[in-house]
mmCIF file of C-alpha atoms in Angstrom:
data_model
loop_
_atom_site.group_PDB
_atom_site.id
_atom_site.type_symbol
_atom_site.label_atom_id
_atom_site.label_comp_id
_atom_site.label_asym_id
_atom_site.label_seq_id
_atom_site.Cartn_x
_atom_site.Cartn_y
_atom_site.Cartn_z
ATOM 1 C CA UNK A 754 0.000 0.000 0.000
ATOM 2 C CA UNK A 755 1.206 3.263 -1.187
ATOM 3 C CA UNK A 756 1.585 6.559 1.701
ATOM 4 C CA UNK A 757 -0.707 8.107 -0.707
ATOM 5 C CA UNK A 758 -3.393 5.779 0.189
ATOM 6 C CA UNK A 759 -3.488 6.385 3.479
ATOM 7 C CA UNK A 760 -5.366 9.034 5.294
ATOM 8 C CA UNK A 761 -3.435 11.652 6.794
ATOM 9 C CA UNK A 762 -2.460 11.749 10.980
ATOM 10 C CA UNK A 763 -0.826 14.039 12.891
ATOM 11 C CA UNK A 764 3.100 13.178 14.031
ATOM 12 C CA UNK A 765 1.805 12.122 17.762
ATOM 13 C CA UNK A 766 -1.192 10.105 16.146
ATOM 14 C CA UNK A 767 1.446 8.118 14.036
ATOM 15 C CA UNK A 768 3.250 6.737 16.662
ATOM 16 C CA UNK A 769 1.292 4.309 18.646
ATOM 17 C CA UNK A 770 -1.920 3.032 18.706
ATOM 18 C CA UNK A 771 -3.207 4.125 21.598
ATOM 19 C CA UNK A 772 -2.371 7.983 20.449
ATOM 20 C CA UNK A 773 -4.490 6.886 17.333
ATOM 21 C CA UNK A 774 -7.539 5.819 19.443
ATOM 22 C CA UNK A 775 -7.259 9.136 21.011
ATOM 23 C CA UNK A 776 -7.369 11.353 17.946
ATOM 24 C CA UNK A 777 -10.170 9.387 16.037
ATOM 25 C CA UNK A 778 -12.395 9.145 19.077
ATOM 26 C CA UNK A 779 -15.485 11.379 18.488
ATOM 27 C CA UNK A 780 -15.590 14.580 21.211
ATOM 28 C CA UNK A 781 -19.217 15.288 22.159
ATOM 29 C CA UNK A 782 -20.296 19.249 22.902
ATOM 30 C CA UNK A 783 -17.804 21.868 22.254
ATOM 31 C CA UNK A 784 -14.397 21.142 23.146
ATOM 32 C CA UNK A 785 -11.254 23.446 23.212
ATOM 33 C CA UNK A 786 -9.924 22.822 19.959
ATOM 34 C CA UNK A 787 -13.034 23.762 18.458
ATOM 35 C CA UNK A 788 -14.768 26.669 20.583
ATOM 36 C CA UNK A 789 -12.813 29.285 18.392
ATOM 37 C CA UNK A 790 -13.472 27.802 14.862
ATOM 38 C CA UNK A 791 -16.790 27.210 15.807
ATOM 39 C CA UNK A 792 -17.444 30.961 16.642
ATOM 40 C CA UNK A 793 -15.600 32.383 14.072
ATOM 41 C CA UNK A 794 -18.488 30.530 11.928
ATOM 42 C CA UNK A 795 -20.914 31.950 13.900
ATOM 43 C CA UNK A 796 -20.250 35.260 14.547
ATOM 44 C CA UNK A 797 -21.063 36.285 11.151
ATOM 45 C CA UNK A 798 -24.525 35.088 11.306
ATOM 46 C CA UNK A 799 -24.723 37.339 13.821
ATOM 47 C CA UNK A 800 -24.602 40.314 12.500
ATOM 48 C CA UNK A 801 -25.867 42.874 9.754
ATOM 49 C CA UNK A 802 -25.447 45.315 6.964
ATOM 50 C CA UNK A 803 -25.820 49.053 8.676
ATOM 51 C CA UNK A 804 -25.725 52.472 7.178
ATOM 52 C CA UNK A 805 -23.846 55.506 8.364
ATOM 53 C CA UNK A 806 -25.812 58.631 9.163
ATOM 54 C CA UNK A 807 -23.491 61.125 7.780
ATOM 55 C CA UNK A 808 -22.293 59.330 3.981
ATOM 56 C CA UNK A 809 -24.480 56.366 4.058
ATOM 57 C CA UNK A 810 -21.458 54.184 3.895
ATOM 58 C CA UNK A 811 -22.444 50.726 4.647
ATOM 59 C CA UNK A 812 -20.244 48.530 7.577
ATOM 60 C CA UNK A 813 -21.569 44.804 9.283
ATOM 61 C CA UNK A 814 -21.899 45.390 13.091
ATOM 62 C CA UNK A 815 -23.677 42.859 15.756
ATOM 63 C CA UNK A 816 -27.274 42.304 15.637
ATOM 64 C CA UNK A 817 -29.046 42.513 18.536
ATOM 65 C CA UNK A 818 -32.077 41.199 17.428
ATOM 66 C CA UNK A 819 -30.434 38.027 16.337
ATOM 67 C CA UNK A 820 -28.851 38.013 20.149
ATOM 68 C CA UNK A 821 -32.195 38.350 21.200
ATOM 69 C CA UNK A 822 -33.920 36.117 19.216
ATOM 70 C CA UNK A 823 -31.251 33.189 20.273
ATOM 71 C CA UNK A 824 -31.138 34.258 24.073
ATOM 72 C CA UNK A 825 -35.101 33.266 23.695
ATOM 73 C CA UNK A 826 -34.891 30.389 21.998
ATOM 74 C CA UNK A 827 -32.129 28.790 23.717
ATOM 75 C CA UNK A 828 -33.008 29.806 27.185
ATOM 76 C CA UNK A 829 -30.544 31.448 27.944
ATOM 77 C CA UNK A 830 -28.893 35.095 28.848
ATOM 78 C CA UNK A 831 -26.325 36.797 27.721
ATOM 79 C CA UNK A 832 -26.591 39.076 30.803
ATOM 80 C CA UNK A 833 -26.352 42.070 28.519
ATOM 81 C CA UNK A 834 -28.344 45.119 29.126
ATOM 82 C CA UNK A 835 -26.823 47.639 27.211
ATOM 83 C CA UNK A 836 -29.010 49.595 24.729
ATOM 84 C CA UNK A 837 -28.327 48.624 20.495
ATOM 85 C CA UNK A 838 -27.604 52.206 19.408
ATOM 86 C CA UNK A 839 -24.222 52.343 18.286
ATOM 87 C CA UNK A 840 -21.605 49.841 17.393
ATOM 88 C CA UNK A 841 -19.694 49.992 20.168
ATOM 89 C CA UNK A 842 -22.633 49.063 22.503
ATOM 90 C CA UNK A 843 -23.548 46.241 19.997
ATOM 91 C CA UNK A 844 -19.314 44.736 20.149
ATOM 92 C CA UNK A 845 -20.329 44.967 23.515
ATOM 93 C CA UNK A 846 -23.840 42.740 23.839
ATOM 94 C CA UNK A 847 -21.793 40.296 20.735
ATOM 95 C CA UNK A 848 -19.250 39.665 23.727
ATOM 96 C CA UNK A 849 -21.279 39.156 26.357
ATOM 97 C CA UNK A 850 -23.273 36.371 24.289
ATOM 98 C CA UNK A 851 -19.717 34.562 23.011
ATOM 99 C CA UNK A 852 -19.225 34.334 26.868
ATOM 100 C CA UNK A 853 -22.651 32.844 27.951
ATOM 101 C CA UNK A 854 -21.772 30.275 25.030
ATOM 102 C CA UNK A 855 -18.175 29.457 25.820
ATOM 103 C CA UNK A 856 -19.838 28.388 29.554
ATOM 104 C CA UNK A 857 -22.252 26.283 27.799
ATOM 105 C CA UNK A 858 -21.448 23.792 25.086
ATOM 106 C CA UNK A 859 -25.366 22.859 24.507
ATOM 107 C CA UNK A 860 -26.255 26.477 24.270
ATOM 108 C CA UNK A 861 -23.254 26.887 21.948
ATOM 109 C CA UNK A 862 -24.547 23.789 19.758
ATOM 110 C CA UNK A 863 -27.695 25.122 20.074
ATOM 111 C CA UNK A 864 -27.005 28.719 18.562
ATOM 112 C CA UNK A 865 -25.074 27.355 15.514
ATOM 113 C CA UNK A 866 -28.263 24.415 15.217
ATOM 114 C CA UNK A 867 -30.326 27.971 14.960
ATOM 115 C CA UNK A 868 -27.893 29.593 12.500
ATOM 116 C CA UNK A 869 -27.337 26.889 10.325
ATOM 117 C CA UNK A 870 -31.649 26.875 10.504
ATOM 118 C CA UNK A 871 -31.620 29.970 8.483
ATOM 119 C CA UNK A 872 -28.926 28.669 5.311
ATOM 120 C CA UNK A 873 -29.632 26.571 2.243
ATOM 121 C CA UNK A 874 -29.036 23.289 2.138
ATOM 122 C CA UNK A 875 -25.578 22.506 0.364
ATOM 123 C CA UNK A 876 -24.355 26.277 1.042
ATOM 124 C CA UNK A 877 -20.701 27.059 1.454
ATOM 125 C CA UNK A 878 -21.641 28.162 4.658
ATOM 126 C CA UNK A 879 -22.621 24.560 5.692
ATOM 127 C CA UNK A 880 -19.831 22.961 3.955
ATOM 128 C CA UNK A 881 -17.223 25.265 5.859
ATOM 129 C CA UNK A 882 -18.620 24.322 9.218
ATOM 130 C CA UNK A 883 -19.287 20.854 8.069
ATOM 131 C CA UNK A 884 -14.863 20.986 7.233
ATOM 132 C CA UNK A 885 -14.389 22.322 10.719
ATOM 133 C CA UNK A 886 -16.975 19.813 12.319
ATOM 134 C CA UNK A 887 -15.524 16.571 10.850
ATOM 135 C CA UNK A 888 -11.790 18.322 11.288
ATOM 136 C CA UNK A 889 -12.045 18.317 15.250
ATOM 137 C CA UNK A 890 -13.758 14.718 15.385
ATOM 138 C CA UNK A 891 -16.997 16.192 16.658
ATOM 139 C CA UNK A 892 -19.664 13.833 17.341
ATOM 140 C CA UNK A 893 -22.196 16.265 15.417
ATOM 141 C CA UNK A 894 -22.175 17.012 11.717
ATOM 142 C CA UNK A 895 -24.598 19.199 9.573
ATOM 143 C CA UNK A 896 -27.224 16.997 8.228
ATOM 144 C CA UNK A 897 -30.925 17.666 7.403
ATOM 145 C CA UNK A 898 -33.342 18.351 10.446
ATOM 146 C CA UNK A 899 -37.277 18.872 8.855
ATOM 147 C CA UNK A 900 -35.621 19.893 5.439
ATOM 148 C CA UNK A 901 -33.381 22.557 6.528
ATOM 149 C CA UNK A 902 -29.776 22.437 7.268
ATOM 150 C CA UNK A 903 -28.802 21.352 11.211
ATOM 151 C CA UNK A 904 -26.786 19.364 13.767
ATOM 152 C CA UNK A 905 -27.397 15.629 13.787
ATOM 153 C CA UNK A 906 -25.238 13.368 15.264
ATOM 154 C CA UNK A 907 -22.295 12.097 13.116
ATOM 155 C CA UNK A 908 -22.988 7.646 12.864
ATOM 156 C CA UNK A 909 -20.680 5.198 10.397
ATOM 157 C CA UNK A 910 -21.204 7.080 6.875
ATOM 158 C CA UNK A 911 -22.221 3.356 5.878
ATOM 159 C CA UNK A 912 -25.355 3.271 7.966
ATOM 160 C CA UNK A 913 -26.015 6.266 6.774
ATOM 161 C CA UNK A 914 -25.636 6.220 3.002
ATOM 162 C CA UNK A 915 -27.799 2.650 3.567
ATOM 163 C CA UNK A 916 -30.632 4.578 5.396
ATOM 164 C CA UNK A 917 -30.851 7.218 2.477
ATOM 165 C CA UNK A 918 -31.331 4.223 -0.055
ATOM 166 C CA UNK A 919 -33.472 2.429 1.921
ATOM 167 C CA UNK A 920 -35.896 5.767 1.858
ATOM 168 C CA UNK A 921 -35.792 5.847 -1.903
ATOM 169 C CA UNK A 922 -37.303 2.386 -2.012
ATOM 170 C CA UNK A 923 -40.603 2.893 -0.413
ATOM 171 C CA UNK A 924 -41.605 6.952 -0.067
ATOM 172 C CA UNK A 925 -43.767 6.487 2.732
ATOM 173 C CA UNK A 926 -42.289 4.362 4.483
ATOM 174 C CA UNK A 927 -38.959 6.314 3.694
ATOM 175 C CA UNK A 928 -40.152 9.686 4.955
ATOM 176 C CA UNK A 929 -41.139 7.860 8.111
ATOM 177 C CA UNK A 930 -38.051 6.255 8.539
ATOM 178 C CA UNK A 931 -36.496 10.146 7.981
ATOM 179 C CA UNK A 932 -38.732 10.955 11.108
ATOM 180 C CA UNK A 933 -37.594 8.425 12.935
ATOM 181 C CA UNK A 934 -33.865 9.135 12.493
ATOM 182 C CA UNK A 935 -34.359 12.829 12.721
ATOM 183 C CA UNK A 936 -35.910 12.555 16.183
ATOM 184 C CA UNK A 937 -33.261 9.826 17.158
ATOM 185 C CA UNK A 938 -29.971 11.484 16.175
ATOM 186 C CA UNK A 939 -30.482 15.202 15.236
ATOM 187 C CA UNK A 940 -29.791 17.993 18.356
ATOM 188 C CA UNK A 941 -33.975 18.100 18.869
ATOM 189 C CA UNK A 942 -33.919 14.310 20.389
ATOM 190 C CA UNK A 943 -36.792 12.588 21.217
ATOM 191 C CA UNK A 944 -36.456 8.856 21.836
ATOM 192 C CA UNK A 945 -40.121 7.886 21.754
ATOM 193 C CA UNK A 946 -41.143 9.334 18.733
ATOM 194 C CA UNK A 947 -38.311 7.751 17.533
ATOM 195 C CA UNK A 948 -39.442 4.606 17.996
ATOM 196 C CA UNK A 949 -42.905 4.932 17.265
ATOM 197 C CA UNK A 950 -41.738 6.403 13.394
ATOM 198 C CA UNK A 951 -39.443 3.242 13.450
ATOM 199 C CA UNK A 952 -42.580 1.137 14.035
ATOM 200 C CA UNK A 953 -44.440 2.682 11.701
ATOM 201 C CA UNK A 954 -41.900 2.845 9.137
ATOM 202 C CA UNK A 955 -42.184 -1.111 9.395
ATOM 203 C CA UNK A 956 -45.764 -0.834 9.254
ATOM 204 C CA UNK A 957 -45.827 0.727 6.240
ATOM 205 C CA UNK A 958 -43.368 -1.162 4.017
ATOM 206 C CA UNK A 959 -44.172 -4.598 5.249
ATOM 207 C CA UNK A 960 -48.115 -4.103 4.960
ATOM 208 C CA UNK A 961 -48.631 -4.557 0.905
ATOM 209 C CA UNK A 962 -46.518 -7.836 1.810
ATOM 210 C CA UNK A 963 -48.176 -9.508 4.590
ATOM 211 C CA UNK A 964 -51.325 -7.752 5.080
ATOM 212 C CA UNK A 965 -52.190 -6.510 1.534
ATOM 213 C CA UNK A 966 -56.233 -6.223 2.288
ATOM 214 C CA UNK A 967 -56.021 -5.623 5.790
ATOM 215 C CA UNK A 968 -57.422 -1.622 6.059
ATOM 216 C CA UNK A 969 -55.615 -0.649 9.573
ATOM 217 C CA UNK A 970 -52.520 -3.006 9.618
ATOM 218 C CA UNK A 971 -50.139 -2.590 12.717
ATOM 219 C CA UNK A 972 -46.673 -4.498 13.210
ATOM 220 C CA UNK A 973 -48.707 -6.899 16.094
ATOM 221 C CA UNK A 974 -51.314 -8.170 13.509
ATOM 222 C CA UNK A 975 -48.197 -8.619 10.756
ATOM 223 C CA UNK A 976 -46.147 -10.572 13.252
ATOM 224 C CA UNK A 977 -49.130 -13.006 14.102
ATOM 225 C CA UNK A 978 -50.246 -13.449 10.548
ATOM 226 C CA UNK A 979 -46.421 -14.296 9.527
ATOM 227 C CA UNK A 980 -45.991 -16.372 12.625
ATOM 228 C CA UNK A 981 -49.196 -18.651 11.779
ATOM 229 C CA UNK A 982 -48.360 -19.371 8.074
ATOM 230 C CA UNK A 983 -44.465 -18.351 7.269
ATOM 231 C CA UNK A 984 -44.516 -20.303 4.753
ATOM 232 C CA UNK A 985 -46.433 -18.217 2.493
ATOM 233 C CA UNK A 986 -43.869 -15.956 1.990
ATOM 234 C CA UNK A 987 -40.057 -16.320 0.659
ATOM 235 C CA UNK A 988 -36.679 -14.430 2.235
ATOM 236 C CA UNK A 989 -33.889 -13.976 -0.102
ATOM 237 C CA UNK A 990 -31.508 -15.720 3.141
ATOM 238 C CA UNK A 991 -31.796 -19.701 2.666
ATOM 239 C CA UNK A 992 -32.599 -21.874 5.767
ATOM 240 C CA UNK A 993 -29.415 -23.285 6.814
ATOM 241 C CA UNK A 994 -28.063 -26.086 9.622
ATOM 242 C CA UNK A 995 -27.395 -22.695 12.074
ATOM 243 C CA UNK A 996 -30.901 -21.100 11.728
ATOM 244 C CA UNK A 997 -33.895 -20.536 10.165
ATOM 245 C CA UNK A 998 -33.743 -17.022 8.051
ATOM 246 C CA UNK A 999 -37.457 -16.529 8.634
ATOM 247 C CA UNK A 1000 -37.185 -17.068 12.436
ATOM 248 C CA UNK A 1001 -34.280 -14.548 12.763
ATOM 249 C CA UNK A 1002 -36.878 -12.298 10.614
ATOM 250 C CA UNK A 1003 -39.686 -12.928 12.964
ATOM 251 C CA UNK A 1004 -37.656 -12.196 15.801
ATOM 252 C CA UNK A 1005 -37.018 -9.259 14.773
ATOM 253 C CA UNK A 1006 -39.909 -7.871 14.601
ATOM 254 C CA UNK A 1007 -41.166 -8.901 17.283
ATOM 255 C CA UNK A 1008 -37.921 -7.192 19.296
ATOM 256 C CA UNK A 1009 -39.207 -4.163 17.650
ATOM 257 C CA UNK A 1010 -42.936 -4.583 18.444
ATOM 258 C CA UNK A 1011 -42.553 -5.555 21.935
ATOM 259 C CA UNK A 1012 -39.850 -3.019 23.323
ATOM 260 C CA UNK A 1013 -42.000 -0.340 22.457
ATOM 261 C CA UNK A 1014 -43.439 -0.188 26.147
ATOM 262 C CA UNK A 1015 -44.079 3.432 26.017
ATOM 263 C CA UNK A 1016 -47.123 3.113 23.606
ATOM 264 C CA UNK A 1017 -48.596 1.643 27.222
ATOM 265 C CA UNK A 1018 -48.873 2.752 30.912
ATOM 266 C CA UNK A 1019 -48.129 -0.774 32.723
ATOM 267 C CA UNK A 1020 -49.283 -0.506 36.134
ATOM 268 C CA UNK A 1021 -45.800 -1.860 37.282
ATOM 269 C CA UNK A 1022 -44.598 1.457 38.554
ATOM 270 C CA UNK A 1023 -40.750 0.168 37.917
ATOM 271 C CA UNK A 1024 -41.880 -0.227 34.448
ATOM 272 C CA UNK A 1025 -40.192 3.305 32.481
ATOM 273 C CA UNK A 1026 -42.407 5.858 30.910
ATOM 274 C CA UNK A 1027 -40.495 6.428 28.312
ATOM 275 C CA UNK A 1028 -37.727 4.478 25.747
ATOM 276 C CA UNK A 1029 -34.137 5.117 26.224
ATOM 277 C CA UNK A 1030 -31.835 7.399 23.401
ATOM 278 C CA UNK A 1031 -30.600 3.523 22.980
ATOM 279 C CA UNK A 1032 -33.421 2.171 23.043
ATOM 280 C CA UNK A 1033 -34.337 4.700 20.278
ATOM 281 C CA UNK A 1034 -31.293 4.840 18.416
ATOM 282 C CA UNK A 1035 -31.512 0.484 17.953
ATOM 283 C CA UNK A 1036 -34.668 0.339 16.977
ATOM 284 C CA UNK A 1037 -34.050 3.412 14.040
ATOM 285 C CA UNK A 1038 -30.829 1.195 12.518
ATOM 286 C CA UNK A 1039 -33.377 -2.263 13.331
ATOM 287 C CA UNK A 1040 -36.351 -0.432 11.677
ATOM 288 C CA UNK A 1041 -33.624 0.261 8.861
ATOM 289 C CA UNK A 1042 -32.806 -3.364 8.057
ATOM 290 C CA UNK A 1043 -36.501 -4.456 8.044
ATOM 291 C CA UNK A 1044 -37.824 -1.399 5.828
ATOM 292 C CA UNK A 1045 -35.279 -2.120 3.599
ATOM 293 C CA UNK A 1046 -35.901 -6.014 3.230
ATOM 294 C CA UNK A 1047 -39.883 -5.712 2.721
ATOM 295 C CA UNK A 1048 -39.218 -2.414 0.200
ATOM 296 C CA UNK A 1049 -36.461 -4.277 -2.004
ATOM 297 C CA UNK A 1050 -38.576 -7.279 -2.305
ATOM 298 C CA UNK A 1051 -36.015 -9.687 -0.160
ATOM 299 C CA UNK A 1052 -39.526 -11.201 1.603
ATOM 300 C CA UNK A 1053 -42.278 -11.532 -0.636
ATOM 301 C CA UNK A 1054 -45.096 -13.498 -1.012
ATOM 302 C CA UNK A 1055 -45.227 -17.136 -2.408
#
């Protein structure tokens, strides 16, 4: 293998493994190396275009209202509570935000989630801080959060690039499957929605399969009609002296079915309310194998 094939490291990074581990290892929240690359992103989007009084010459100064707007949004406070009418004042209310986000690495996450909120998809913009995301080894990347540009968390490009084919196979079923992985890994988390799109996801693409006539088909019913009579359907795996293909199938789905204890108040008070961000995030990239297998035609009907 030529040195040209091989991905650049850093002299310390070269010189043991353990030094490697370190540098490839994925740093949640904001950490030290990236705090001022980050902010010289987003400092722009803070401000505006102003006019002089006297010539009308234009100059880009801090825009409170932005400040504002983010301090609202995020929760949080700048502490400044000087007034916006001249530059000088605004340099002023710019610092005192950077500081209130250099104390908090969710509210900093959170302001350039907002900022990015406002681009195009694609921009230069969100390629730059895409280069300085990936550059650092930050566990968040800019992705697609309900069609505009945001923060989702950064997983194995090869799940990923499998979970954007896997939509194109099946639109419904695909834009729930979207759902489902924007509420699992994006910065706006919420594990049982998650989980329910995952469900439904299934739902949808297995449905014209198993329960083509059936008008209000849930993953239960499917799982009891394949159970009863598997045999009226084929799986592109062959049973082998290991395990039967259709059983592993079946399994899965029922995994998927049954875990979802949040659709249901048990009356065992130890029992959670809610499913886990693992819970969540395994049931999106389980979801993803079975969407994929009843879209692409791998189980069909005899």
């Amino acid at each position: 293998m030529s040195d040209a094939s091989v991905e650049w490291r850093p002299f310390a990074a070269r010189r043991d493994e353990a030094a490697l581990e370190e540098f490839v290892r994925l740093s949640d929240g904001v950490p030290d190396w990236l705090k001022e690359s980050l902010w010289a992103w987003l400092s722009p989007r803070m401000h505006r275009t102003y006019f002089t009084s006297i010539n009308n010459k234009r100059y880009s100064s801090p825009d409170p209202s932005k400040i504002r707007r983010a301090e609202r949004i995020l929760r949080i406070s700048s502490g400044w509570n000087g007034r916006d009418s001249d530059h000088a004042e605004r340099l002023v209310g710019l610092a005192s935000f950077r500081a209130a986000l250099y104390g908090d690495a969710d509210a900093f996450l959170g302001a350039v989630d907002l900022a990015l909120s406002d681009l195009e998809p694609g921009s230069s913009e969100c390629q730059e801080l895409e280069s300085a995301l990936e550059e650092s080894a930050s566990a968040w990347r800019v992705g697609l959060v309900a069609g505009k540009p945001g923060l989702v968390q950064r997983i194995d490009a090869t799940v990923q690039l499998a979970a954007e084919a896997t939509g194109a196979l099946d639109v419904r079923a695909g834009r729930l499957l979207a759902d489902a992985w924007r509420h699992a890994f994006s910065m706006h988390r919420d594990p049982s929605a998650a989980y329910r799109y995952a469900v439904r996801a299934v739902e949808a693409a297995a449905a014209p399969v198993i329960s083509p006539k059936d008008t209000v088909p849930t993953l239960g019913k499917m799982i009891s009609v394949f159970r009863d009579k598997p045999e009226k359907w084929t799986f592109a795996f062959k049973v082998d002296s290991a395990t039967d293909p259709k059983k592993v199938l079946l399994g899965m789905m029922q995994m998927l079915w049954t875990n979802e204890y949040s659709r249901h108040v048990d009356q065992d008070i130890q029992t959670p309310l809610h499913v886990s961000q693992e819970e969540a995030e395994s049931a999106v990239v389980l979801a993803l194998s079975l969407v994929n297998w009843f879209a692409s035609g791998a189980v069909s009907p005899v």
